[in-house]
Amino acid sequence: DAGVIQSPRHEVTEMGQEVTLRCKPISGHNSLFWYRQTMMRGLELLIYFNNNVPIDDSGMPEDRFSAKMPNASFSTLKIQPSEPRDSAVYFCASTPGFYNSPLHFGNGTRLTVT
Amino acid sequence: AQSVTQPDIHITVSEGASLELRCNYSYGATPYLFWYVQSPGQGLQLLLKYFSGDTLVQGIKGFEAEFKRSQSSFNLRKPSVHWSDAAEYFCAVGAGGSARQLTFGSGTQLTVLP
């Protein structure tokens, strides 16, 4: 079990650029979550998918943020255009979706927007 | 809506000493409670979870937590702390019987002195 895999681990970009974060959930997990972690706001749920379908995107901060899950083994979180206040650590997590199943987190992508 | 409070931002203990990290939650029904640990540069790892039954829950790495409904608390304990326990600890409450709608506390940073 390779765990949840996120790439890149670190991303530095300039304001206005497009940023794409990637996530591969654990095989067999049918729910996938994107979280953002900052000092000021802690861990925030941005969006989650069940069986590749977005279920709740109420945490997505602005239209500049979008997420897709084209298949069961891949998801992206895109920010376009990026802004300095988007600097944070972005975590992807997955779960088998069974009742009472906990989240399995990736190691995160640290995004810095200058 | 559920909420979680971790009143201690930072705790320092000596190696070998006992540890208790506090967590208070607010939720109208039976809560689903979790403790996660985050080491620097890593994602969150599940320590333990409570859904029902015995209110004293055993987790990994020698941690335990006790659910006290009357106090709306789910405190994490360890009888003897090791230097490798230095990390940030997050309490979380879930709604709807799954991990899909987790609300995280703001975290407690644990420092272990030699």
PDB file of C-alpha atoms in Angstrom, chain B:
ATOM      1  CA  ALA B   1     -22.713  22.441  12.906  1.00  0.00           C
ATOM      2  CA  GLN B   2     -19.997  20.733  14.865  1.00  0.00           C
ATOM      3  CA  SER B   3     -16.930  22.418  16.306  1.00  0.00           C
ATOM      4  CA  VAL B   4     -13.763  21.409  18.101  1.00  0.00           C
ATOM      5  CA  THR B   5     -11.669  23.339  20.595  1.00  0.00           C
ATOM      6  CA  GLN B   6      -8.131  22.490  21.563  1.00  0.00           C
ATOM      7  CA  PRO B   7      -7.398  24.982  24.309  1.00  0.00           C
ATOM      8  CA  ASP B   8      -3.658  24.409  24.442  1.00  0.00           C
ATOM      9  CA  ILE B   9      -1.714  25.775  21.493  1.00  0.00           C
ATOM     10  CA  HIS B  10       1.622  24.524  22.750  1.00  0.00           C
ATOM     11  CA  ILE B  11       2.594  22.021  25.458  1.00  0.00           C
ATOM     12  CA  THR B  12       6.071  21.135  26.667  1.00  0.00           C
ATOM     13  CA  VAL B  13       6.800  17.989  28.634  1.00  0.00           C
ATOM     14  CA  SER B  14       9.929  16.141  29.643  1.00  0.00           C
ATOM     15  CA  GLU B  15      10.683  12.775  28.159  1.00  0.00           C
ATOM     16  CA  GLY B  16       9.200  10.065  30.329  1.00  0.00           C
ATOM     17  CA  ALA B  17       6.552  12.330  31.788  1.00  0.00           C
ATOM     18  CA  SER B  18       2.851  11.751  31.310  1.00  0.00           C
ATOM     19  CA  LEU B  19       0.862  13.698  28.751  1.00  0.00           C
ATOM     20  CA  GLU B  20      -2.706  14.871  28.399  1.00  0.00           C
ATOM     21  CA  LEU B  21      -3.923  16.921  25.458  1.00  0.00           C
ATOM     22  CA  ARG B  22      -7.339  18.462  25.778  1.00  0.00           C
ATOM     23  CA  CYS B  23     -10.128  18.431  23.253  1.00  0.00           C
ATOM     24  CA  ASN B  24     -13.661  19.732  23.620  1.00  0.00           C
ATOM     25  CA  TYR B  25     -16.284  19.316  20.968  1.00  0.00           C
ATOM     26  CA  SER B  26     -19.692  20.644  20.171  1.00  0.00           C
ATOM     27  CA  TYR B  27     -22.124  18.429  18.315  1.00  0.00           C
ATOM     28  CA  GLY B  28     -25.806  17.796  18.742  1.00  0.00           C
ATOM     29  CA  ALA B  29     -25.804  14.046  18.315  1.00  0.00           C
ATOM     30  CA  THR B  30     -23.409  11.239  19.128  1.00  0.00           C
ATOM     31  CA  PRO B  31     -20.063  12.448  17.877  1.00  0.00           C
ATOM     32  CA  TYR B  32     -17.488  10.530  15.919  1.00  0.00           C
ATOM     33  CA  LEU B  33     -14.146  11.594  17.363  1.00  0.00           C
ATOM     34  CA  PHE B  34     -10.604  11.261  16.107  1.00  0.00           C
ATOM     35  CA  TRP B  35      -7.084  12.167  17.089  1.00  0.00           C
ATOM     36  CA  TYR B  36      -4.497  12.694  14.386  1.00  0.00           C
ATOM     37  CA  VAL B  37      -0.771  13.423  14.661  1.00  0.00           C
ATOM     38  CA  GLN B  38       1.263  15.453  12.192  1.00  0.00           C
ATOM     39  CA  SER B  39       5.042  15.330  12.113  1.00  0.00           C
ATOM     40  CA  PRO B  40       6.932  18.132  10.344  1.00  0.00           C
ATOM     41  CA  GLY B  41       6.581  17.915   6.594  1.00  0.00           C
ATOM     42  CA  GLN B  42       4.173  15.023   6.828  1.00  0.00           C
ATOM     43  CA  GLY B  43       0.487  14.457   6.445  1.00  0.00           C
ATOM     44  CA  LEU B  44      -1.840  13.616   9.281  1.00  0.00           C
ATOM     45  CA  GLN B  45      -1.755  10.116  10.696  1.00  0.00           C
ATOM     46  CA  LEU B  46      -4.663   8.618  12.593  1.00  0.00           C
ATOM     47  CA  LEU B  47      -3.860   7.827  16.230  1.00  0.00           C
ATOM     48  CA  LEU B  48      -7.255   6.601  17.355  1.00  0.00           C
ATOM     49  CA  LYS B  49     -10.969   7.001  16.862  1.00  0.00           C
ATOM     50  CA  TYR B  50     -14.172   6.727  18.854  1.00  0.00           C
ATOM     51  CA  PHE B  51     -17.538   5.845  17.414  1.00  0.00           C
ATOM     52  CA  SER B  52     -19.376   4.012  20.156  1.00  0.00           C
ATOM     53  CA  GLY B  53     -18.952   1.488  22.929  1.00  0.00           C
ATOM     54  CA  ASP B  54     -16.147   1.603  25.433  1.00  0.00           C
ATOM     55  CA  THR B  55     -15.385   5.216  26.208  1.00  0.00           C
ATOM     56  CA  LEU B  56     -11.680   4.523  26.706  1.00  0.00           C
ATOM     57  CA  VAL B  57     -10.089   4.043  23.327  1.00  0.00           C
ATOM     58  CA  GLN B  58      -6.636   2.643  22.681  1.00  0.00           C
ATOM     59  CA  GLY B  59      -4.618   3.838  19.744  1.00  0.00           C
ATOM     60  CA  ILE B  60      -1.244   3.426  18.158  1.00  0.00           C
ATOM     61  CA  LYS B  61       2.074   4.454  19.699  1.00  0.00           C
ATOM     62  CA  GLY B  62       0.782   3.918  23.238  1.00  0.00           C
ATOM     63  CA  PHE B  63      -1.839   6.668  23.111  1.00  0.00           C
ATOM     64  CA  GLU B  64      -5.325   6.452  24.542  1.00  0.00           C
ATOM     65  CA  ALA B  65      -8.274   8.810  24.744  1.00  0.00           C
ATOM     66  CA  GLU B  66     -11.370   8.924  26.882  1.00  0.00           C
ATOM     67  CA  PHE B  67     -14.742  10.096  25.676  1.00  0.00           C
ATOM     68  CA  LYS B  68     -16.698  11.954  28.349  1.00  0.00           C
ATOM     69  CA  ARG B  69     -20.119  12.926  27.114  1.00  0.00           C
ATOM     70  CA  SER B  70     -20.985  14.948  30.207  1.00  0.00           C
ATOM     71  CA  GLN B  71     -17.945  17.140  29.639  1.00  0.00           C
ATOM     72  CA  SER B  72     -18.036  17.084  25.823  1.00  0.00           C
ATOM     73  CA  SER B  73     -14.408  16.085  25.920  1.00  0.00           C
ATOM     74  CA  PHE B  74     -12.124  13.613  24.216  1.00  0.00           C
ATOM     75  CA  ASN B  75      -8.726  14.077  25.828  1.00  0.00           C
ATOM     76  CA  LEU B  76      -5.651  12.290  24.569  1.00  0.00           C
ATOM     77  CA  ARG B  77      -3.259  10.705  27.039  1.00  0.00           C
ATOM     78  CA  LYS B  78       0.025   8.887  27.140  1.00  0.00           C
ATOM     79  CA  PRO B  79       1.626   7.630  30.365  1.00  0.00           C
ATOM     80  CA  SER B  80       5.232   8.151  29.296  1.00  0.00           C
ATOM     81  CA  VAL B  81       6.221  10.444  26.461  1.00  0.00           C
ATOM     82  CA  HIS B  82       9.079   9.657  24.097  1.00  0.00           C
ATOM     83  CA  TRP B  83      11.142  12.240  22.220  1.00  0.00           C
ATOM     84  CA  SER B  84       9.671  10.914  18.968  1.00  0.00           C
ATOM     85  CA  ASP B  85       6.207  12.020  20.104  1.00  0.00           C
ATOM     86  CA  ALA B  86       7.107  15.650  19.427  1.00  0.00           C
ATOM     87  CA  ALA B  87       4.629  16.710  16.755  1.00  0.00           C
ATOM     88  CA  GLU B  88       1.355  18.529  16.288  1.00  0.00           C
ATOM     89  CA  TYR B  89      -1.806  16.827  17.431  1.00  0.00           C
ATOM     90  CA  PHE B  90      -5.252  17.428  16.014  1.00  0.00           C
ATOM     91  CA  CYS B  91      -8.591  16.462  17.436  1.00  0.00           C
ATOM     92  CA  ALA B  92     -11.462  16.128  14.977  1.00  0.00           C
ATOM     93  CA  VAL B  93     -15.190  15.497  15.130  1.00  0.00           C
ATOM     94  CA  GLY B  94     -17.122  13.873  12.344  1.00  0.00           C
ATOM     95  CA  ALA B  95     -20.743  14.136  11.428  1.00  0.00           C
ATOM     96  CA  GLY B  96     -23.052  11.775   9.698  1.00  0.00           C
ATOM     97  CA  GLY B  97     -21.369   8.601  10.823  1.00  0.00           C
ATOM     98  CA  SER B  98     -18.342   8.893   8.599  1.00  0.00           C
ATOM     99  CA  ALA B  99     -15.069  10.728   8.254  1.00  0.00           C
ATOM    100  CA  ARG B 100     -16.438  12.629   5.305  1.00  0.00           C
ATOM    101  CA  GLN B 101     -17.417  15.713   7.225  1.00  0.00           C
ATOM    102  CA  LEU B 102     -14.608  16.183   9.666  1.00  0.00           C
ATOM    103  CA  THR B 103     -14.077  19.382  11.570  1.00  0.00           C
ATOM    104  CA  PHE B 104     -10.562  19.736  12.923  1.00  0.00           C
ATOM    105  CA  GLY B 105      -9.368  21.593  15.963  1.00  0.00           C
ATOM    106  CA  SER B 106      -6.601  24.140  15.648  1.00  0.00           C
ATOM    107  CA  GLY B 107      -3.991  21.705  16.902  1.00  0.00           C
ATOM    108  CA  THR B 108      -1.647  21.394  19.880  1.00  0.00           C
ATOM    109  CA  GLN B 109       2.080  21.521  19.292  1.00  0.00           C
ATOM    110  CA  LEU B 110       3.950  19.136  21.582  1.00  0.00           C
ATOM    111  CA  THR B 111       7.578  19.733  22.498  1.00  0.00           C
ATOM    112  CA  VAL B 112       9.463  17.008  24.361  1.00  0.00           C
ATOM    113  CA  LEU B 113      12.474  17.983  26.444  1.00  0.00           C
ATOM    114  CA  PRO B 114      15.323  15.496  26.924  1.00  0.00           C
TER     115      PRO B 114
END
